[in-house]
PDB file of C-alpha atoms and ligand atoms in Angstrom:
ATOM      1  CA  UNK A   1      -2.067  24.380 -20.655  1.00 46.00           C
ATOM      2  CA  UNK A   2      -1.081  21.693 -19.385  1.00 45.00           C
ATOM      3  CA  UNK A   3       2.893  21.657 -19.151  1.00 49.00           C
ATOM      4  CA  UNK A   4       4.197  18.394 -18.038  1.00 51.00           C
ATOM      5  CA  UNK A   5       3.964  15.390 -19.858  1.00 52.00           C
ATOM      6  CA  UNK A   6       2.603  14.216 -16.204  1.00 51.00           C
ATOM      7  CA  UNK A   7      -0.069  16.140 -15.997  1.00 60.00           C
ATOM      8  CA  UNK A   8      -0.991  16.220 -20.175  1.00 71.00           C
ATOM      9  CA  UNK A   9      -4.413  15.345 -20.920  1.00 89.00           C
ATOM     10  CA  UNK A  10      -5.679  10.989 -20.280  1.00 94.00           C
ATOM     11  CA  UNK A  11      -7.678  10.050 -22.789  1.00 96.00           C
ATOM     12  CA  UNK A  12      -7.159   6.387 -23.319  1.00 97.00           C
ATOM     13  CA  UNK A  13      -7.590   3.244 -20.869  1.00 98.00           C
ATOM     14  CA  UNK A  14      -3.294   2.944 -20.789  1.00 97.00           C
ATOM     15  CA  UNK A  15      -2.719   6.749 -20.208  1.00 97.00           C
ATOM     16  CA  UNK A  16      -5.510   6.617 -17.097  1.00 98.00           C
ATOM     17  CA  UNK A  17      -3.561   3.054 -16.261  1.00 98.00           C
ATOM     18  CA  UNK A  18       0.037   4.689 -16.538  1.00 98.00           C
ATOM     19  CA  UNK A  19      -1.409   6.614 -13.937  1.00 97.00           C
ATOM     20  CA  UNK A  20      -2.815   4.464 -11.470  1.00 98.00           C
ATOM     21  CA  UNK A  21       0.403   2.916 -11.831  1.00 98.00           C
ATOM     22  CA  UNK A  22       3.074   5.824 -10.798  1.00 98.00           C
ATOM     23  CA  UNK A  23      -0.461   7.291  -7.575  1.00 98.00           C
ATOM     24  CA  UNK A  24       0.296   3.676  -6.613  1.00 98.00           C
ATOM     25  CA  UNK A  25       4.375   3.913  -7.199  1.00 98.00           C
ATOM     26  CA  UNK A  26       4.353   6.788  -5.182  1.00 98.00           C
ATOM     27  CA  UNK A  27       1.498   5.315  -2.171  1.00 98.00           C
ATOM     28  CA  UNK A  28       3.763   1.860  -2.066  1.00 98.00           C
ATOM     29  CA  UNK A  29       7.427   4.062  -1.470  1.00 98.00           C
ATOM     30  CA  UNK A  30       6.131   6.298   1.082  1.00 98.00           C
ATOM     31  CA  UNK A  31       4.926   2.685   2.786  1.00 98.00           C
ATOM     32  CA  UNK A  32       8.451   1.441   2.680  1.00 98.00           C
ATOM     33  CA  UNK A  33       9.471   4.153   5.051  1.00 98.00           C
ATOM     34  CA  UNK A  34       6.227   4.072   7.053  1.00 98.00           C
ATOM     35  CA  UNK A  35       6.508   0.094   7.844  1.00 98.00           C
ATOM     36  CA  UNK A  36       9.827   0.378  10.371  1.00 98.00           C
ATOM     37  CA  UNK A  37       8.391   3.099  12.075  1.00 97.00           C
ATOM     38  CA  UNK A  38       5.683   1.201  12.888  1.00 98.00           C
ATOM     39  CA  UNK A  39       7.399  -1.612  13.683  1.00 98.00           C
ATOM     40  CA  UNK A  40       9.134  -0.006  15.876  1.00 98.00           C
ATOM     41  CA  UNK A  41       5.637   1.136  17.937  1.00 97.00           C
ATOM     42  CA  UNK A  42       4.032  -2.064  17.950  1.00 97.00           C
ATOM     43  CA  UNK A  43       4.488  -4.300  21.400  1.00 97.00           C
ATOM     44  CA  UNK A  44       3.254  -7.010  20.148  1.00 98.00           C
ATOM     45  CA  UNK A  45       5.765  -9.759  18.860  1.00 98.00           C
ATOM     46  CA  UNK A  46       3.670 -11.080  15.821  1.00 98.00           C
ATOM     47  CA  UNK A  47       2.786  -7.569  15.049  1.00 98.00           C
ATOM     48  CA  UNK A  48       6.068  -6.027  15.285  1.00 98.00           C
ATOM     49  CA  UNK A  49       7.527  -8.963  12.823  1.00 98.00           C
ATOM     50  CA  UNK A  50       4.171  -8.485  10.833  1.00 98.00           C
ATOM     51  CA  UNK A  51       4.453  -5.657   9.395  1.00 98.00           C
ATOM     52  CA  UNK A  52       8.619  -5.707   8.605  1.00 98.00           C
ATOM     53  CA  UNK A  53       6.820  -9.296   7.141  1.00 98.00           C
ATOM     54  CA  UNK A  54       5.048  -6.728   4.785  1.00 98.00           C
ATOM     55  CA  UNK A  55       7.661  -4.169   4.275  1.00 98.00           C
ATOM     56  CA  UNK A  56       9.745  -7.324   2.926  1.00 98.00           C
ATOM     57  CA  UNK A  57       6.574  -7.972   0.312  1.00 98.00           C
ATOM     58  CA  UNK A  58       5.963  -4.354  -0.242  1.00 98.00           C
ATOM     59  CA  UNK A  59       9.733  -3.799  -1.545  1.00 98.00           C
ATOM     60  CA  UNK A  60       8.351  -6.503  -3.784  1.00 98.00           C
ATOM     61  CA  UNK A  61       4.935  -4.353  -4.891  1.00 98.00           C
ATOM     62  CA  UNK A  62       7.925  -1.202  -5.895  1.00 98.00           C
ATOM     63  CA  UNK A  63      10.129  -3.747  -7.498  1.00 98.00           C
ATOM     64  CA  UNK A  64       6.536  -4.742  -9.470  1.00 98.00           C
ATOM     65  CA  UNK A  65       5.261  -1.173 -10.187  1.00 98.00           C
ATOM     66  CA  UNK A  66       8.484  -1.077 -11.235  1.00 98.00           C
ATOM     67  CA  UNK A  67       8.327  -3.839 -14.788  1.00 98.00           C
ATOM     68  CA  UNK A  68       4.900  -3.094 -15.013  1.00 98.00           C
ATOM     69  CA  UNK A  69       5.473   0.979 -15.956  1.00 98.00           C
ATOM     70  CA  UNK A  70       8.447  -1.076 -17.994  1.00 98.00           C
ATOM     71  CA  UNK A  71       5.712  -3.092 -19.615  1.00 98.00           C
ATOM     72  CA  UNK A  72       4.138   0.816 -21.270  1.00 98.00           C
ATOM     73  CA  UNK A  73       7.281   1.684 -22.229  1.00 97.00           C
ATOM     74  CA  UNK A  74       6.365   4.666 -19.412  1.00 97.00           C
ATOM     75  CA  UNK A  75       8.299   5.979 -15.610  1.00 98.00           C
ATOM     76  CA  UNK A  76       6.123   4.939 -12.257  1.00 98.00           C
ATOM     77  CA  UNK A  77       7.552   8.189 -10.865  1.00 98.00           C
ATOM     78  CA  UNK A  78       6.219  11.369 -10.908  1.00 96.00           C
ATOM     79  CA  UNK A  79       3.051  11.696  -9.383  1.00 96.00           C
ATOM     80  CA  UNK A  80       2.808  12.052  -5.323  1.00 97.00           C
ATOM     81  CA  UNK A  81      -0.060   9.992  -4.240  1.00 97.00           C
ATOM     82  CA  UNK A  82      -1.403  12.557  -1.653  1.00 97.00           C
ATOM     83  CA  UNK A  83      -3.790   9.713   0.000  1.00 98.00           C
ATOM     84  CA  UNK A  84      -1.376   7.211   1.112  1.00 98.00           C
ATOM     85  CA  UNK A  85       0.045  11.230   2.915  1.00 98.00           C
ATOM     86  CA  UNK A  86      -2.672  11.565   4.255  1.00 98.00           C
ATOM     87  CA  UNK A  87      -3.023   7.439   5.773  1.00 98.00           C
ATOM     88  CA  UNK A  88       0.525   7.375   6.519  1.00 97.00           C
ATOM     89  CA  UNK A  89       0.219  10.791   8.460  1.00 97.00           C
ATOM     90  CA  UNK A  90      -2.477   9.634  11.062  1.00 95.00           C
ATOM     91  CA  UNK A  91      -0.719   6.636  10.882  1.00 96.00           C
ATOM     92  CA  UNK A  92       2.186   8.584  13.010  1.00 96.00           C
ATOM     93  CA  UNK A  93      -0.371  10.232  14.780  1.00 95.00           C
ATOM     94  CA  UNK A  94      -1.417   7.049  16.303  1.00 94.00           C
ATOM     95  CA  UNK A  95       2.300   6.156  16.643  1.00 95.00           C
ATOM     96  CA  UNK A  96       2.535   8.680  18.641  1.00 95.00           C
ATOM     97  CA  UNK A  97      -0.516   8.836  20.980  1.00 93.00           C
ATOM     98  CA  UNK A  98       0.162   7.781  24.604  1.00 95.00           C
ATOM     99  CA  UNK A  99      -1.761   4.220  25.415  1.00 95.00           C
ATOM    100  CA  UNK A 100      -1.476   1.079  26.710  1.00 95.00           C
ATOM    101  CA  UNK A 101       0.194  -1.596  24.702  1.00 96.00           C
ATOM    102  CA  UNK A 102      -2.643  -4.031  23.458  1.00 97.00           C
ATOM    103  CA  UNK A 103      -4.915  -0.308  22.735  1.00 97.00           C
ATOM    104  CA  UNK A 104      -1.975   0.541  20.351  1.00 97.00           C
ATOM    105  CA  UNK A 105      -1.477  -2.205  18.398  1.00 98.00           C
ATOM    106  CA  UNK A 106      -5.233  -2.257  17.587  1.00 98.00           C
ATOM    107  CA  UNK A 107      -5.149   1.517  16.439  1.00 97.00           C
ATOM    108  CA  UNK A 108      -1.779   0.424  15.158  1.00 98.00           C
ATOM    109  CA  UNK A 109      -3.526  -1.996  13.085  1.00 98.00           C
ATOM    110  CA  UNK A 110      -6.915  -0.089  12.340  1.00 98.00           C
ATOM    111  CA  UNK A 111      -4.042   2.610  11.111  1.00 97.00           C
ATOM    112  CA  UNK A 112      -2.669  -0.069   8.678  1.00 98.00           C
ATOM    113  CA  UNK A 113      -5.297  -1.780   7.846  1.00 98.00           C
ATOM    114  CA  UNK A 114      -7.460   1.447   6.201  1.00 98.00           C
ATOM    115  CA  UNK A 115      -3.682   1.715   4.229  1.00 98.00           C
ATOM    116  CA  UNK A 116      -4.018  -2.284   2.975  1.00 98.00           C
ATOM    117  CA  UNK A 117      -7.484  -1.622   1.960  1.00 98.00           C
ATOM    118  CA  UNK A 118      -6.597   1.772  -0.332  1.00 98.00           C
ATOM    119  CA  UNK A 119      -3.755  -0.374  -1.833  1.00 98.00           C
ATOM    120  CA  UNK A 120      -6.203  -2.853  -2.899  1.00 98.00           C
ATOM    121  CA  UNK A 121      -8.933  -1.134  -4.544  1.00 98.00           C
ATOM    122  CA  UNK A 122      -6.101   1.352  -5.765  1.00 98.00           C
ATOM    123  CA  UNK A 123      -4.563  -1.914  -8.261  1.00 98.00           C
ATOM    124  CA  UNK A 124      -8.932  -3.720  -8.433  1.00 98.00           C
ATOM    125  CA  UNK A 125      -8.497  -0.777 -10.795  1.00 98.00           C
ATOM    126  CA  UNK A 126      -5.283  -0.682 -11.890  1.00 98.00           C
ATOM    127  CA  UNK A 127      -5.479  -4.424 -12.932  1.00 98.00           C
ATOM    128  CA  UNK A 128      -9.262  -3.967 -14.540  1.00 98.00           C
ATOM    129  CA  UNK A 129      -7.296  -1.687 -16.799  1.00 98.00           C
ATOM    130  CA  UNK A 130      -5.264  -3.773 -18.344  1.00 98.00           C
ATOM    131  CA  UNK A 131      -7.509  -6.030 -18.565  1.00 98.00           C
ATOM    132  CA  UNK A 132      -9.592  -4.039 -20.549  1.00 98.00           C
ATOM    133  CA  UNK A 133      -6.775  -3.358 -22.966  1.00 98.00           C
ATOM    134  CA  UNK A 134      -5.901  -6.868 -23.117  1.00 98.00           C
ATOM    135  CA  UNK A 135      -2.059  -7.284 -21.572  1.00 98.00           C
ATOM    136  CA  UNK A 136      -2.672 -10.202 -19.155  1.00 98.00           C
ATOM    137  CA  UNK A 137       0.777 -10.052 -18.616  1.00 98.00           C
ATOM    138  CA  UNK A 138       0.620  -6.655 -16.158  1.00 98.00           C
ATOM    139  CA  UNK A 139      -3.060  -7.855 -14.742  1.00 98.00           C
ATOM    140  CA  UNK A 140      -1.164 -10.688 -14.428  1.00 98.00           C
ATOM    141  CA  UNK A 141       1.819  -8.722 -11.953  1.00 98.00           C
ATOM    142  CA  UNK A 142      -1.170  -6.010 -10.170  1.00 98.00           C
ATOM    143  CA  UNK A 143      -3.182  -9.467  -9.513  1.00 98.00           C
ATOM    144  CA  UNK A 144      -0.399 -11.042  -7.481  1.00 98.00           C
ATOM    145  CA  UNK A 145       0.198  -7.662  -5.584  1.00 98.00           C
ATOM    146  CA  UNK A 146      -3.386  -6.974  -4.929  1.00 98.00           C
ATOM    147  CA  UNK A 147      -2.897 -11.016  -3.675  1.00 98.00           C
ATOM    148  CA  UNK A 148      -0.576 -10.106  -1.969  1.00 98.00           C
ATOM    149  CA  UNK A 149      -2.260  -6.492  -0.061  1.00 98.00           C
ATOM    150  CA  UNK A 150      -5.367  -9.054   0.677  1.00 98.00           C
ATOM    151  CA  UNK A 151      -3.085 -11.551   2.935  1.00 98.00           C
ATOM    152  CA  UNK A 152      -1.832  -8.881   4.661  1.00 98.00           C
ATOM    153  CA  UNK A 153      -5.223  -7.507   5.747  1.00 98.00           C
ATOM    154  CA  UNK A 154      -6.577 -11.310   7.196  1.00 98.00           C
ATOM    155  CA  UNK A 155      -3.233 -11.560   8.846  1.00 98.00           C
ATOM    156  CA  UNK A 156      -3.826  -7.926  10.945  1.00 98.00           C
ATOM    157  CA  UNK A 157      -7.544  -8.935  11.707  1.00 98.00           C
ATOM    158  CA  UNK A 158      -6.978 -12.350  12.950  1.00 98.00           C
ATOM    159  CA  UNK A 159      -3.948 -10.727  14.958  1.00 98.00           C
ATOM    160  CA  UNK A 160      -6.460  -7.714  16.375  1.00 98.00           C
ATOM    161  CA  UNK A 161      -8.683 -10.330  17.527  1.00 98.00           C
ATOM    162  CA  UNK A 162      -5.806 -11.939  19.711  1.00 97.00           C
ATOM    163  CA  UNK A 163      -4.480  -8.594  20.930  1.00 97.00           C
ATOM    164  CA  UNK A 164      -8.754  -7.978  22.025  1.00 97.00           C
ATOM    165  CA  UNK A 165      -9.039 -11.481  23.143  1.00 96.00           C
ATOM    166  CA  UNK A 166      -5.989 -10.444  26.191  1.00 93.00           C
ATOM    167  CA  UNK A 167      -6.599  -7.152  26.649  1.00 92.00           C
ATOM    168  CA  UNK A 168      -9.748  -7.497  30.043  1.00 87.00           C
ATOM    169  CA  UNK A 169     -13.476  -6.018  29.244  1.00 83.00           C
ATOM    170  CA  UNK A 170     -14.761  -4.726  32.252  1.00 68.00           C
TER     171      UNK A 170
HETATM  172 FE1  LIG B   1       1.934  -3.086  -1.125  1.00 54.62          FE
HETATM  173 FE1  LIG B   2       0.443  -3.724   1.669  1.00 54.62          FE
END
């Protein structure tokens, strides 16, 4: 028997969409707490600032998911995203690692890109569900965030290339 609403059986596309939104909401709220720490641990000023810029965007991602949940007549709360918890834990280990500043920055970027890719896939699946149930307003809200995650991923690649170029190769 299921005991809570959150644990109830997923029957429809809308049920799965709500489930995905809750999962993403948990992921994004965890990330709001993690990004300032990643910024602090970074040395490259562009990377430091980039993490804080993405923090501001992430705060909007949380708000957008609240809007999506409201459009679905659901609460965005009630699930814990274990995947994001694990990704952030790994990022935390990177933060603690002893490393040359440029190398540490590259490790932080790698951790951050895993997070962005995870988000991109989560938003992509959720957006597809919104399209499938014909809710273009929700699909467009999810697409907006997905685009920002993609842009962040590309910016991280650019910073990584710049940092790699500054590290002696022998
Ligand atoms: Fe996000
Ligand atoms: Fe993100």
